[in-house]
PDB file of C-alpha atoms in Angstrom:
ATOM      1  CA  MET A  56      85.136 229.817  69.397  1.00 41.00           C
ATOM      2  CA  VAL A  57      84.351 226.995  67.971  1.00 45.00           C
ATOM      3  CA  ARG A  58      80.809 226.382  66.737  1.00 46.00           C
ATOM      4  CA  GLU A  59      79.472 223.433  64.764  1.00 47.00           C
ATOM      5  CA  LYS A  60      76.256 222.875  62.756  1.00 46.00           C
ATOM      6  CA  ILE A  61      73.987 219.680  62.642  1.00 42.00           C
ATOM      7  CA  ARG A  62      71.138 219.477  60.566  1.00 43.00           C
ATOM      8  CA  VAL A  63      68.463 217.040  62.589  1.00 41.00           C
ATOM      9  CA  SER A  64      64.480 216.908  61.039  1.00 43.00           C
ATOM     10  CA  THR A  65      63.200 220.574  60.701  1.00 39.00           C
ATOM     11  CA  ARG A  66      65.577 221.961  63.404  1.00 57.00           C
ATOM     12  CA  THR A  67      69.388 222.583  64.017  1.00 80.00           C
ATOM     13  CA  LEU A  68      71.407 221.867  66.763  1.00 86.00           C
ATOM     14  CA  GLN A  69      74.297 224.272  67.349  1.00 89.00           C
ATOM     15  CA  TRP A  70      76.595 223.521  70.002  1.00 90.00           C
ATOM     16  CA  LYS A  71      80.207 226.171  71.031  1.00 93.00           C
ATOM     17  CA  CYS A  72      82.433 226.540  73.368  1.00 94.00           C
ATOM     18  CA  VAL A  73      81.908 228.954  75.436  1.00 94.00           C
ATOM     19  CA  GLU A  74      85.246 229.079  77.892  1.00 94.00           C
ATOM     20  CA  SER A  75      88.043 227.462  77.145  1.00 95.00           C
ATOM     21  CA  ARG A  76      91.251 227.552  79.692  1.00 95.00           C
ATOM     22  CA  THR A  77      94.121 225.379  80.930  1.00 95.00           C
ATOM     23  CA  ASP A  78      94.683 226.056  84.637  1.00 94.00           C
ATOM     24  CA  SER A  79      98.100 223.958  84.562  1.00 93.00           C
ATOM     25  CA  LYS A  80     100.268 221.552  82.230  1.00 92.00           C
ATOM     26  CA  CYS A  81      97.062 218.451  83.529  1.00 94.00           C
ATOM     27  CA  LEU A  82      94.726 219.803  84.037  1.00 95.00           C
ATOM     28  CA  TYR A  83      92.320 221.974  81.157  1.00 97.00           C
ATOM     29  CA  TYR A  84      89.044 222.694  81.510  1.00 97.00           C
ATOM     30  CA  GLY A  85      85.907 223.359  78.780  1.00 96.00           C
ATOM     31  CA  ARG A  86      82.400 224.638  78.547  1.00 96.00           C
ATOM     32  CA  PHE A  87      80.291 224.162  75.993  1.00 96.00           C
ATOM     33  CA  ILE A  88      76.207 224.551  75.343  1.00 95.00           C
ATOM     34  CA  LEU A  89      74.095 222.831  72.253  1.00 94.00           C
ATOM     35  CA  SER A  90      70.535 224.219  71.638  1.00 91.00           C
ATOM     36  CA  PRO A  91      68.245 224.182  70.694  1.00 91.00           C
ATOM     37  CA  LEU A  92      66.808 220.742  71.950  1.00 92.00           C
ATOM     38  CA  MET A  93      62.889 219.643  72.426  1.00 91.00           C
ATOM     39  CA  LYS A  94      61.952 218.932  76.446  1.00 88.00           C
ATOM     40  CA  GLY A  95      63.983 215.832  77.855  1.00 89.00           C
ATOM     41  CA  GLN A  96      66.500 215.875  75.074  1.00 92.00           C
ATOM     42  CA  ALA A  97      69.207 217.802  76.832  1.00 93.00           C
ATOM     43  CA  ASP A  98      68.771 215.470  80.165  1.00 93.00           C
ATOM     44  CA  THR A  99      68.758 212.086  77.181  1.00 93.00           C
ATOM     45  CA  ILE A 100      72.369 213.555  75.945  1.00 94.00           C
ATOM     46  CA  GLY A 101      73.677 214.344  79.059  1.00 94.00           C
ATOM     47  CA  ILE A 102      73.750 211.528  80.632  1.00 94.00           C
ATOM     48  CA  ALA A 103      75.175 209.407  77.314  1.00 95.00           C
ATOM     49  CA  ILE A 104      77.327 212.062  76.650  1.00 95.00           C
ATOM     50  CA  ARG A 105      78.953 212.118  80.210  1.00 95.00           C
ATOM     51  CA  ARG A 106      79.291 208.340  80.563  1.00 94.00           C
ATOM     52  CA  ALA A 107      81.310 208.403  77.056  1.00 95.00           C
ATOM     53  CA  LEU A 108      83.773 210.852  78.344  1.00 95.00           C
ATOM     54  CA  LEU A 109      84.609 209.234  81.614  1.00 93.00           C
ATOM     55  CA  GLY A 110      84.274 205.851  80.457  1.00 92.00           C
ATOM     56  CA  GLU A 111      84.880 205.107  76.805  1.00 92.00           C
ATOM     57  CA  ILE A 112      87.767 206.910  75.792  1.00 94.00           C
ATOM     58  CA  GLU A 113      91.066 205.494  75.734  1.00 93.00           C
ATOM     59  CA  GLY A 114      94.235 206.340  77.818  1.00 94.00           C
ATOM     60  CA  THR A 115      97.943 205.644  78.294  1.00 94.00           C
ATOM     61  CA  CYS A 116      99.680 204.744  81.874  1.00 94.00           C
ATOM     62  CA  ILE A 117     102.373 203.127  84.043  1.00 95.00           C
ATOM     63  CA  THR A 118     100.824 199.997  84.396  1.00 93.00           C
ATOM     64  CA  ARG A 119     104.328 198.278  85.831  1.00 92.00           C
ATOM     65  CA  ALA A 120     107.699 198.792  87.184  1.00 93.00           C
ATOM     66  CA  LYS A 121     110.543 196.666  87.588  1.00 91.00           C
ATOM     67  CA  PHE A 122     113.562 197.335  90.514  1.00 87.00           C
ATOM     68  CA  GLU A 123     116.859 195.301  90.424  1.00 80.00           C
ATOM     69  CA  LYS A 124     117.115 193.271  94.285  1.00 76.00           C
ATOM     70  CA  ILE A 125     113.956 195.278  95.870  1.00 79.00           C
ATOM     71  CA  PRO A 126     112.192 192.042  98.011  1.00 73.00           C
ATOM     72  CA  HIS A 127     108.958 193.923  98.716  1.00 76.00           C
ATOM     73  CA  GLU A 128     106.811 197.280  97.727  1.00 77.00           C
ATOM     74  CA  TYR A 129     107.306 198.926 100.887  1.00 78.00           C
ATOM     75  CA  SER A 130     111.182 198.430 101.033  1.00 80.00           C
ATOM     76  CA  THR A 131     113.711 201.319 101.145  1.00 82.00           C
ATOM     77  CA  ILE A 132     116.821 201.502  99.037  1.00 85.00           C
ATOM     78  CA  VAL A 133     119.527 203.196 100.617  1.00 89.00           C
ATOM     79  CA  GLY A 134     120.449 206.653  98.647  1.00 91.00           C
ATOM     80  CA  ILE A 135     116.879 207.289  97.311  1.00 92.00           C
ATOM     81  CA  GLN A 136     114.681 208.972 100.035  1.00 93.00           C
ATOM     82  CA  GLU A 137     111.416 207.534  98.952  1.00 92.00           C
ATOM     83  CA  SER A 138     110.747 204.327  99.904  1.00 91.00           C
ATOM     84  CA  VAL A 139     109.366 202.071  96.518  1.00 90.00           C
ATOM     85  CA  HIS A 140     105.994 202.908  97.735  1.00 90.00           C
ATOM     86  CA  GLU A 141     105.829 206.144  97.109  1.00 93.00           C
ATOM     87  CA  ILE A 142     108.171 206.183  93.733  1.00 94.00           C
ATOM     88  CA  LEU A 143     105.242 203.771  92.508  1.00 93.00           C
ATOM     89  CA  MET A 144     102.780 205.785  93.321  1.00 93.00           C
ATOM     90  CA  ASN A 145     104.652 208.688  92.033  1.00 95.00           C
ATOM     91  CA  LEU A 146     104.827 207.019  88.442  1.00 95.00           C
ATOM     92  CA  LYS A 147     100.938 206.429  88.860  1.00 93.00           C
ATOM     93  CA  GLU A 148     100.082 210.524  88.606  1.00 94.00           C
ATOM     94  CA  ILE A 149     102.401 210.672  85.358  1.00 95.00           C
ATOM     95  CA  VAL A 150     100.614 211.459  82.341  1.00 95.00           C
ATOM     96  CA  LEU A 151     101.017 210.102  78.910  1.00 95.00           C
ATOM     97  CA  ARG A 152      99.530 211.326  75.771  1.00 94.00           C
ATOM     98  CA  SER A 153     100.130 208.457  72.952  1.00 92.00           C
ATOM     99  CA  ASN A 154      98.504 206.577  70.084  1.00 86.00           C
ATOM    100  CA  LEU A 155      99.824 203.495  71.649  1.00 84.00           C
ATOM    101  CA  TYR A 156      98.445 199.686  70.831  1.00 82.00           C
ATOM    102  CA  GLY A 157      98.385 197.861  73.488  1.00 81.00           C
ATOM    103  CA  THR A 158     101.693 197.833  75.128  1.00 89.00           C
ATOM    104  CA  CYS A 159     105.391 198.639  75.220  1.00 92.00           C
ATOM    105  CA  GLU A 160     108.491 199.645  77.337  1.00 94.00           C
ATOM    106  CA  ALA A 161     110.078 202.532  78.911  1.00 95.00           C
ATOM    107  CA  TYR A 162     113.092 203.016  80.957  1.00 95.00           C
ATOM    108  CA  ILE A 163     114.838 205.584  83.961  1.00 95.00           C
ATOM    109  CA  CYS A 164     118.472 205.184  83.993  1.00 94.00           C
ATOM    110  CA  VAL A 165     120.274 208.140  85.744  1.00 94.00           C
ATOM    111  CA  ARG A 166     122.578 208.589  88.376  1.00 92.00           C
ATOM    112  CA  GLY A 167     122.371 210.851  91.461  1.00 86.00           C
ATOM    113  CA  PRO A 168     122.524 212.793  94.062  1.00 94.00           C
ATOM    114  CA  ARG A 169     119.551 214.285  91.895  1.00 94.00           C
ATOM    115  CA  CYS A 170     115.787 214.690  91.664  1.00 96.00           C
ATOM    116  CA  VAL A 171     114.021 212.368  89.386  1.00 96.00           C
ATOM    117  CA  THR A 172     111.663 213.115  87.219  1.00 96.00           C
ATOM    118  CA  ALA A 173     109.083 212.627  84.292  1.00 95.00           C
ATOM    119  CA  GLN A 174     111.593 214.107  81.753  1.00 95.00           C
ATOM    120  CA  ASP A 175     114.594 211.340  82.941  1.00 95.00           C
ATOM    121  CA  LEU A 176     111.842 209.197  80.945  1.00 96.00           C
ATOM    122  CA  ILE A 177     113.983 207.164  77.813  1.00 95.00           C
ATOM    123  CA  LEU A 178     110.058 206.847  75.738  1.00 94.00           C
ATOM    124  CA  PRO A 179     109.435 204.965  72.135  1.00 92.00           C
ATOM    125  CA  PRO A 180     108.842 207.822  69.610  1.00 91.00           C
ATOM    126  CA  TYR A 181     105.524 207.618  69.888  1.00 90.00           C
ATOM    127  CA  VAL A 182     104.630 208.660  73.315  1.00 94.00           C
ATOM    128  CA  GLU A 183     104.978 212.308  74.899  1.00 94.00           C
ATOM    129  CA  ILE A 184     105.482 213.108  78.778  1.00 95.00           C
ATOM    130  CA  ILE A 185     102.293 215.877  79.807  1.00 95.00           C
ATOM    131  CA  ASP A 186     104.358 217.921  82.344  1.00 95.00           C
ATOM    132  CA  ASN A 187     108.009 216.532  82.608  1.00 94.00           C
ATOM    133  CA  THR A 188     108.273 218.613  85.949  1.00 94.00           C
ATOM    134  CA  GLN A 189     106.552 215.890  87.626  1.00 95.00           C
ATOM    135  CA  HIS A 190     108.745 214.193  90.735  1.00 96.00           C
ATOM    136  CA  ILE A 191     109.764 211.047  91.031  1.00 96.00           C
ATOM    137  CA  ALA A 192     112.407 210.393  93.833  1.00 96.00           C
ATOM    138  CA  THR A 193     114.762 212.217  95.357  1.00 95.00           C
ATOM    139  CA  LEU A 194     119.233 210.708  95.192  1.00 95.00           C
ATOM    140  CA  THR A 195     120.603 211.947  98.139  1.00 94.00           C
ATOM    141  CA  GLU A 196     123.694 209.956  97.674  1.00 93.00           C
ATOM    142  CA  PRO A 197     126.453 209.021  94.515  1.00 93.00           C
ATOM    143  CA  ILE A 198     123.988 205.345  93.023  1.00 92.00           C
ATOM    144  CA  ASN A 199     123.381 204.090  89.918  1.00 92.00           C
ATOM    145  CA  PHE A 200     118.690 204.168  89.306  1.00 91.00           C
ATOM    146  CA  SER A 201     117.342 202.374  86.794  1.00 92.00           C
ATOM    147  CA  ILE A 202     113.747 200.957  86.670  1.00 93.00           C
ATOM    148  CA  ARG A 203     112.188 199.187  83.518  1.00 94.00           C
ATOM    149  CA  LEU A 204     108.791 200.372  82.875  1.00 95.00           C
ATOM    150  CA  GLN A 205     105.870 198.719  81.017  1.00 94.00           C
ATOM    151  CA  LEU A 206     103.399 201.620  79.878  1.00 95.00           C
ATOM    152  CA  GLU A 207      99.702 200.989  78.738  1.00 93.00           C
ATOM    153  CA  ARG A 208      96.919 202.332  76.664  1.00 92.00           C
ATOM    154  CA  ASN A 209      93.049 201.319  77.992  1.00 91.00           C
ATOM    155  CA  ARG A 210      90.011 203.033  79.114  1.00 89.00           C
ATOM    156  CA  GLY A 211      88.814 203.445  82.373  1.00 88.00           C
ATOM    157  CA  TYR A 212      90.571 201.904  85.449  1.00 86.00           C
ATOM    158  CA  HIS A 213      92.365 199.085  86.598  1.00 85.00           C
ATOM    159  CA  ILE A 214      93.319 198.044  90.262  1.00 82.00           C
ATOM    160  CA  LYS A 215      96.426 195.994  90.429  1.00 76.00           C
ATOM    161  CA  ALA A 216      95.540 191.965  91.812  1.00 71.00           C
ATOM    162  CA  PRO A 217      96.812 190.811  95.240  1.00 64.00           C
ATOM    163  CA  ASN A 218     100.369 189.063  94.526  1.00 63.00           C
ATOM    164  CA  ASN A 219     100.751 190.151  91.314  1.00 59.00           C
ATOM    165  CA  PHE A 220     104.136 190.937  91.993  1.00 63.00           C
ATOM    166  CA  GLN A 221     107.190 188.987  89.627  1.00 63.00           C
ATOM    167  CA  ASP A 222     111.013 189.145  90.076  1.00 67.00           C
ATOM    168  CA  GLY A 223     110.735 192.772  91.557  1.00 69.00           C
ATOM    169  CA  SER A 224     108.391 193.968  89.036  1.00 85.00           C
ATOM    170  CA  TYR A 225     105.777 195.385  90.554  1.00 88.00           C
ATOM    171  CA  PRO A 226     102.001 195.942  88.824  1.00 90.00           C
ATOM    172  CA  ILE A 227     100.645 199.773  89.374  1.00 92.00           C
ATOM    173  CA  ASP A 228      96.735 201.052  89.695  1.00 90.00           C
ATOM    174  CA  SER A 229      96.055 202.544  86.792  1.00 89.00           C
ATOM    175  CA  ILE A 230      93.720 205.483  85.668  1.00 90.00           C
ATOM    176  CA  PHE A 231      93.212 205.397  82.138  1.00 93.00           C
ATOM    177  CA  MET A 232      90.007 207.713  81.710  1.00 93.00           C
ATOM    178  CA  PRO A 233      92.077 211.243  80.124  1.00 95.00           C
ATOM    179  CA  VAL A 234      88.822 212.783  81.759  1.00 96.00           C
ATOM    180  CA  ARG A 235      89.084 213.303  85.882  1.00 94.00           C
ATOM    181  CA  ASN A 236      85.047 215.195  85.834  1.00 95.00           C
ATOM    182  CA  VAL A 237      82.065 215.683  83.952  1.00 95.00           C
ATOM    183  CA  ASN A 238      78.870 217.957  84.909  1.00 95.00           C
ATOM    184  CA  HIS A 239      75.536 218.920  82.644  1.00 93.00           C
ATOM    185  CA  SER A 240      73.468 221.459  83.515  1.00 94.00           C
ATOM    186  CA  ILE A 241      69.959 222.560  81.873  1.00 93.00           C
ATOM    187  CA  HIS A 242      68.461 226.060  80.817  1.00 93.00           C
ATOM    188  CA  SER A 243      64.873 225.619  79.949  1.00 91.00           C
ATOM    189  CA  TYR A 244      63.045 228.591  78.398  1.00 88.00           C
ATOM    190  CA  GLY A 245      59.801 229.355  76.534  1.00 84.00           C
ATOM    191  CA  ASN A 246      56.086 227.920  77.760  1.00 79.00           C
ATOM    192  CA  GLY A 247      53.806 225.045  77.118  1.00 70.00           C
ATOM    193  CA  ASN A 248      54.865 223.028  73.726  1.00 72.00           C
ATOM    194  CA  LYS A 249      57.057 224.892  72.404  1.00 79.00           C
ATOM    195  CA  LYS A 250      58.963 224.799  75.754  1.00 86.00           C
ATOM    196  CA  GLN A 251      62.939 224.284  75.152  1.00 91.00           C
ATOM    197  CA  GLU A 252      66.019 223.520  76.416  1.00 93.00           C
ATOM    198  CA  ILE A 253      70.242 223.886  76.181  1.00 94.00           C
ATOM    199  CA  LEU A 254      72.375 221.427  77.369  1.00 95.00           C
ATOM    200  CA  PHE A 255      75.742 222.822  79.278  1.00 96.00           C
ATOM    201  CA  LEU A 256      78.627 220.778  79.449  1.00 96.00           C
ATOM    202  CA  GLU A 257      81.422 221.179  81.737  1.00 97.00           C
ATOM    203  CA  ILE A 258      84.915 218.612  80.946  1.00 97.00           C
ATOM    204  CA  TRP A 259      87.462 219.144  83.378  1.00 97.00           C
ATOM    205  CA  THR A 260      90.427 216.265  81.462  1.00 97.00           C
ATOM    206  CA  ASN A 261      94.493 215.560  82.500  1.00 95.00           C
ATOM    207  CA  GLY A 262      95.951 217.527  79.608  1.00 95.00           C
ATOM    208  CA  SER A 263      96.336 214.470  76.983  1.00 95.00           C
ATOM    209  CA  LEU A 264      93.353 215.657  75.385  1.00 95.00           C
ATOM    210  CA  THR A 265      91.950 219.080  75.228  1.00 95.00           C
ATOM    211  CA  PRO A 266      87.812 219.029  75.868  1.00 96.00           C
ATOM    212  CA  LYS A 267      87.294 219.937  72.718  1.00 95.00           C
ATOM    213  CA  GLU A 268      88.970 216.658  71.137  1.00 95.00           C
ATOM    214  CA  ALA A 269      87.302 214.598  74.623  1.00 96.00           C
ATOM    215  CA  LEU A 270      84.071 215.461  72.995  1.00 95.00           C
ATOM    216  CA  TYR A 271      85.033 214.239  69.677  1.00 95.00           C
ATOM    217  CA  GLU A 272      86.558 211.146  71.153  1.00 94.00           C
ATOM    218  CA  ALA A 273      83.226 210.403  73.547  1.00 94.00           C
ATOM    219  CA  SER A 274      80.850 211.175  70.698  1.00 93.00           C
ATOM    220  CA  ARG A 275      82.354 208.892  68.040  1.00 92.00           C
ATOM    221  CA  ASN A 276      82.607 206.465  70.731  1.00 91.00           C
ATOM    222  CA  LEU A 277      79.429 206.581  71.396  1.00 91.00           C
ATOM    223  CA  ILE A 278      77.666 207.139  67.604  1.00 90.00           C
ATOM    224  CA  ASP A 279      80.182 203.204  67.558  1.00 88.00           C
ATOM    225  CA  LEU A 280      77.718 201.663  70.462  1.00 89.00           C
ATOM    226  CA  PHE A 281      75.104 202.204  68.543  1.00 87.00           C
ATOM    227  CA  ILE A 282      75.711 201.254  65.172  1.00 85.00           C
ATOM    228  CA  PRO A 283      74.440 197.598  65.075  1.00 83.00           C
ATOM    229  CA  PHE A 284      70.956 198.559  65.769  1.00 82.00           C
ATOM    230  CA  LEU A 285      71.344 200.500  63.013  1.00 79.00           C
ATOM    231  CA  HIS A 286      71.473 197.091  61.145  1.00 72.00           C
ATOM    232  CA  ALA A 287      68.974 195.422  63.152  1.00 63.00           C
ATOM    233  CA  GLU A 288      67.024 195.736  60.453  1.00 58.00           C
ATOM    234  CA  GLU A 289      68.761 194.316  57.334  1.00 55.00           C
ATOM    235  CA  GLU A 290      69.903 191.213  59.497  1.00 53.00           C
ATOM    236  CA  ASN A 291      65.406 191.014  60.035  1.00 51.00           C
ATOM    237  CA  PHE A 292      67.125 189.700  63.411  1.00 48.00           C
ATOM    238  CA  HIS A 293      64.755 190.295  66.871  1.00 49.00           C
ATOM    239  CA  LEU A 294      65.860 188.225  70.224  1.00 47.00           C
ATOM    240  CA  GLU A 295      62.038 187.980  70.685  1.00 49.00           C
ATOM    241  CA  ASP A 296      61.578 186.038  67.534  1.00 49.00           C
ATOM    242  CA  ASN A 297      61.391 182.668  68.164  1.00 48.00           C
ATOM    243  CA  GLN A 298      63.064 182.191  64.706  1.00 49.00           C
ATOM    244  CA  TYR A 299      66.771 183.064  66.330  1.00 46.00           C
ATOM    245  CA  LYS A 300      65.438 180.736  69.700  1.00 45.00           C
ATOM    246  CA  VAL A 301      68.312 177.610  69.394  1.00 43.00           C
ATOM    247  CA  SER A 302      67.834 175.371  71.779  1.00 42.00           C
ATOM    248  CA  LEU A 303      71.208 174.794  73.983  1.00 39.00           C
ATOM    249  CA  PRO A 304      71.712 171.630  76.551  1.00 38.00           C
ATOM    250  CA  LEU A 305      73.233 172.179  80.050  1.00 39.00           C
ATOM    251  CA  PHE A 306      76.829 171.318  79.948  1.00 44.00           C
ATOM    252  CA  THR A 307      79.223 172.991  78.780  1.00 49.00           C
ATOM    253  CA  PHE A 308      80.099 175.978  75.909  1.00 53.00           C
ATOM    254  CA  HIS A 309      81.124 174.083  73.208  1.00 52.00           C
ATOM    255  CA  ASN A 310      78.371 171.012  73.800  1.00 56.00           C
ATOM    256  CA  ARG A 311      76.002 174.420  73.417  1.00 51.00           C
ATOM    257  CA  LEU A 312      77.939 175.534  70.084  1.00 50.00           C
ATOM    258  CA  ALA A 313      77.624 171.962  68.809  1.00 54.00           C
ATOM    259  CA  VAL A 314      73.929 171.841  69.156  1.00 52.00           C
ATOM    260  CA  ILE A 315      73.981 175.772  67.438  1.00 50.00           C
ATOM    261  CA  ARG A 316      76.356 174.395  64.491  1.00 51.00           C
ATOM    262  CA  LYS A 317      74.002 171.888  63.814  1.00 52.00           C
ATOM    263  CA  LYS A 318      71.227 174.258  63.380  1.00 51.00           C
ATOM    264  CA  LYS A 319      73.402 176.171  61.433  1.00 41.00           C
ATOM    265  CA  LYS A 320      72.262 178.962  63.475  1.00 50.00           C
ATOM    266  CA  LYS A 321      75.837 180.444  63.735  1.00 48.00           C
ATOM    267  CA  ASN A 322      75.434 183.261  61.556  1.00 50.00           C
ATOM    268  CA  SER A 323      72.565 184.508  63.188  1.00 56.00           C
ATOM    269  CA  LEU A 324      74.555 184.546  66.417  1.00 57.00           C
ATOM    270  CA  LYS A 325      76.982 186.402  64.784  1.00 57.00           C
ATOM    271  CA  SER A 326      74.243 189.086  65.108  1.00 59.00           C
ATOM    272  CA  ILE A 327      73.924 189.074  69.334  1.00 73.00           C
ATOM    273  CA  PHE A 328      76.379 191.454  70.798  1.00 75.00           C
ATOM    274  CA  ILE A 329      77.276 190.457  74.180  1.00 76.00           C
ATOM    275  CA  ASP A 330      76.055 194.190  75.090  1.00 71.00           C
ATOM    276  CA  GLN A 331      72.294 193.036  74.699  1.00 70.00           C
ATOM    277  CA  LEU A 332      72.446 189.888  77.371  1.00 72.00           C
ATOM    278  CA  GLU A 333      72.246 192.373  80.042  1.00 72.00           C
ATOM    279  CA  LEU A 334      75.401 191.323  81.285  1.00 78.00           C
ATOM    280  CA  PRO A 335      76.588 192.446  85.175  1.00 78.00           C
ATOM    281  CA  PRO A 336      79.303 195.246  84.783  1.00 76.00           C
ATOM    282  CA  ARG A 337      82.146 192.923  85.700  1.00 79.00           C
ATOM    283  CA  ILE A 338      80.904 190.100  83.539  1.00 81.00           C
ATOM    284  CA  TYR A 339      80.868 192.464  80.514  1.00 79.00           C
ATOM    285  CA  ASN A 340      84.046 194.128  81.526  1.00 78.00           C
ATOM    286  CA  CYS A 341      85.775 190.976  81.503  1.00 82.00           C
ATOM    287  CA  LEU A 342      83.764 190.104  78.173  1.00 83.00           C
ATOM    288  CA  LYS A 343      84.975 193.074  76.188  1.00 80.00           C
ATOM    289  CA  LYS A 344      88.923 192.492  77.405  1.00 80.00           C
ATOM    290  CA  SER A 345      89.466 189.625  75.716  1.00 81.00           C
ATOM    291  CA  ASN A 346      87.996 190.255  72.841  1.00 80.00           C
ATOM    292  CA  ILE A 347      84.605 188.654  73.476  1.00 82.00           C
ATOM    293  CA  HIS A 348      81.993 190.797  71.133  1.00 78.00           C
ATOM    294  CA  THR A 349      79.468 188.557  69.941  1.00 79.00           C
ATOM    295  CA  LEU A 350      77.473 185.895  71.236  1.00 79.00           C
ATOM    296  CA  ILE A 351      79.275 183.818  69.086  1.00 80.00           C
ATOM    297  CA  ASP A 352      82.955 184.895  70.579  1.00 80.00           C
ATOM    298  CA  LEU A 353      81.397 183.621  73.719  1.00 82.00           C
ATOM    299  CA  LEU A 354      80.391 180.356  72.819  1.00 81.00           C
ATOM    300  CA  ASN A 355      83.511 179.619  71.058  1.00 81.00           C
ATOM    301  CA  LYS A 356      85.381 179.909  74.376  1.00 80.00           C
ATOM    302  CA  GLY A 357      85.600 176.917  77.302  1.00 78.00           C
ATOM    303  CA  GLN A 358      84.637 177.527  80.387  1.00 77.00           C
ATOM    304  CA  GLU A 359      88.738 176.628  81.647  1.00 76.00           C
ATOM    305  CA  ASP A 360      89.243 179.416  79.114  1.00 79.00           C
ATOM    306  CA  LEU A 361      86.789 182.374  80.842  1.00 81.00           C
ATOM    307  CA  ILE A 362      88.409 181.890  84.147  1.00 78.00           C
ATOM    308  CA  LYS A 363      91.544 182.236  83.402  1.00 78.00           C
ATOM    309  CA  MET A 364      90.564 185.492  82.349  1.00 81.00           C
ATOM    310  CA  GLU A 365      91.337 188.738  84.958  1.00 75.00           C
ATOM    311  CA  HIS A 366      88.943 189.151  87.685  1.00 74.00           C
ATOM    312  CA  PHE A 367      87.144 186.613  86.053  1.00 78.00           C
ATOM    313  CA  ARG A 368      85.428 184.212  88.898  1.00 79.00           C
ATOM    314  CA  THR A 369      83.803 180.876  89.281  1.00 77.00           C
ATOM    315  CA  GLU A 370      80.321 181.740  89.864  1.00 77.00           C
ATOM    316  CA  ASP A 371      79.997 184.271  86.783  1.00 79.00           C
ATOM    317  CA  ILE A 372      79.622 181.077  84.958  1.00 80.00           C
ATOM    318  CA  ASN A 373      76.577 180.158  86.285  1.00 79.00           C
ATOM    319  CA  GLN A 374      75.609 184.249  86.186  1.00 80.00           C
ATOM    320  CA  ILE A 375      76.047 183.438  82.168  1.00 81.00           C
ATOM    321  CA  PHE A 376      74.436 180.222  81.816  1.00 80.00           C
ATOM    322  CA  GLY A 377      71.392 182.320  83.321  1.00 77.00           C
ATOM    323  CA  THR A 378      71.082 184.984  81.035  1.00 77.00           C
ATOM    324  CA  LEU A 379      71.592 182.832  78.320  1.00 77.00           C
ATOM    325  CA  GLU A 380      68.436 181.036  79.883  1.00 72.00           C
ATOM    326  CA  LYS A 381      66.424 184.066  79.956  1.00 68.00           C
ATOM    327  CA  HIS A 382      67.464 185.335  76.348  1.00 65.00           C
ATOM    328  CA  PHE A 383      67.303 181.086  74.713  1.00 61.00           C
ATOM    329  CA  VAL A 384      65.131 178.486  74.859  1.00 51.00           C
ATOM    330  CA  ILE A 385      66.821 175.346  77.344  1.00 43.00           C
ATOM    331  CA  ASP A 386      66.376 171.933  76.826  1.00 40.00           C
TER     332      ASP A 386
END
């Protein structure tokens, strides 16, 4: 049982793990409680931590596989029981754990007849397979079977783009989320103004992280998202204050940046994070994946640069313009 104490005002919050089990190599379960909380706080924490557990933790996946002389994804290979599509689906299910940054390569090189499993993956030393028995393919004849794989560490999930096939290289839908499911529930006790709450959290992971590790990682990432607000007073910056509203022409992002620089507002723009612009989730995710975190990062990009981003559409430019008009004075 894990027990931690955190001093909050005059109250002591206490969290502990009340149940922990391993259902399989790729399914861990943990149940936690946090108490005592004042009325309404349990729901606030529960919703935030659930979203952080599902969306803010990074995982490692196989994102691309390259076969030799395969015309299309639904081809069959002589001597292999599964089709190429079935092999890709099996590769998608393999659970990995790593401290990888960016992408790297892995390989499978075997000769049949035999059953090919995750144990046959040739991986870099910093990548670990959670379940070596996960099935990939069945070789029924004495043939050579080789695949080049691309591994990536990221968050959320990525859907493969249609027609994104390169000389026998096939993209794979990637679920980077180590947390498979989260439930939170609330128990209230006491009467009137003395009413208090207990928050219950249930976490299921894919085995690459334990529920306790996932809870720690999600909490740390959630705190990081709120750090800019802690410095808001130090920067003396408020969006609603006309002191930092700038005039932007309705042309390209480069023209907007030129006007802003002339007015020496560059430092203030570094303090505006795109999180504050209330962009639609898809556009926000596209920008974050391209390392665009602040308004100055956005204004430094040309329209051509934005359109080249994955999953970004031409009409999204107008959406961004509309958002900027909402927050700034436009000439």
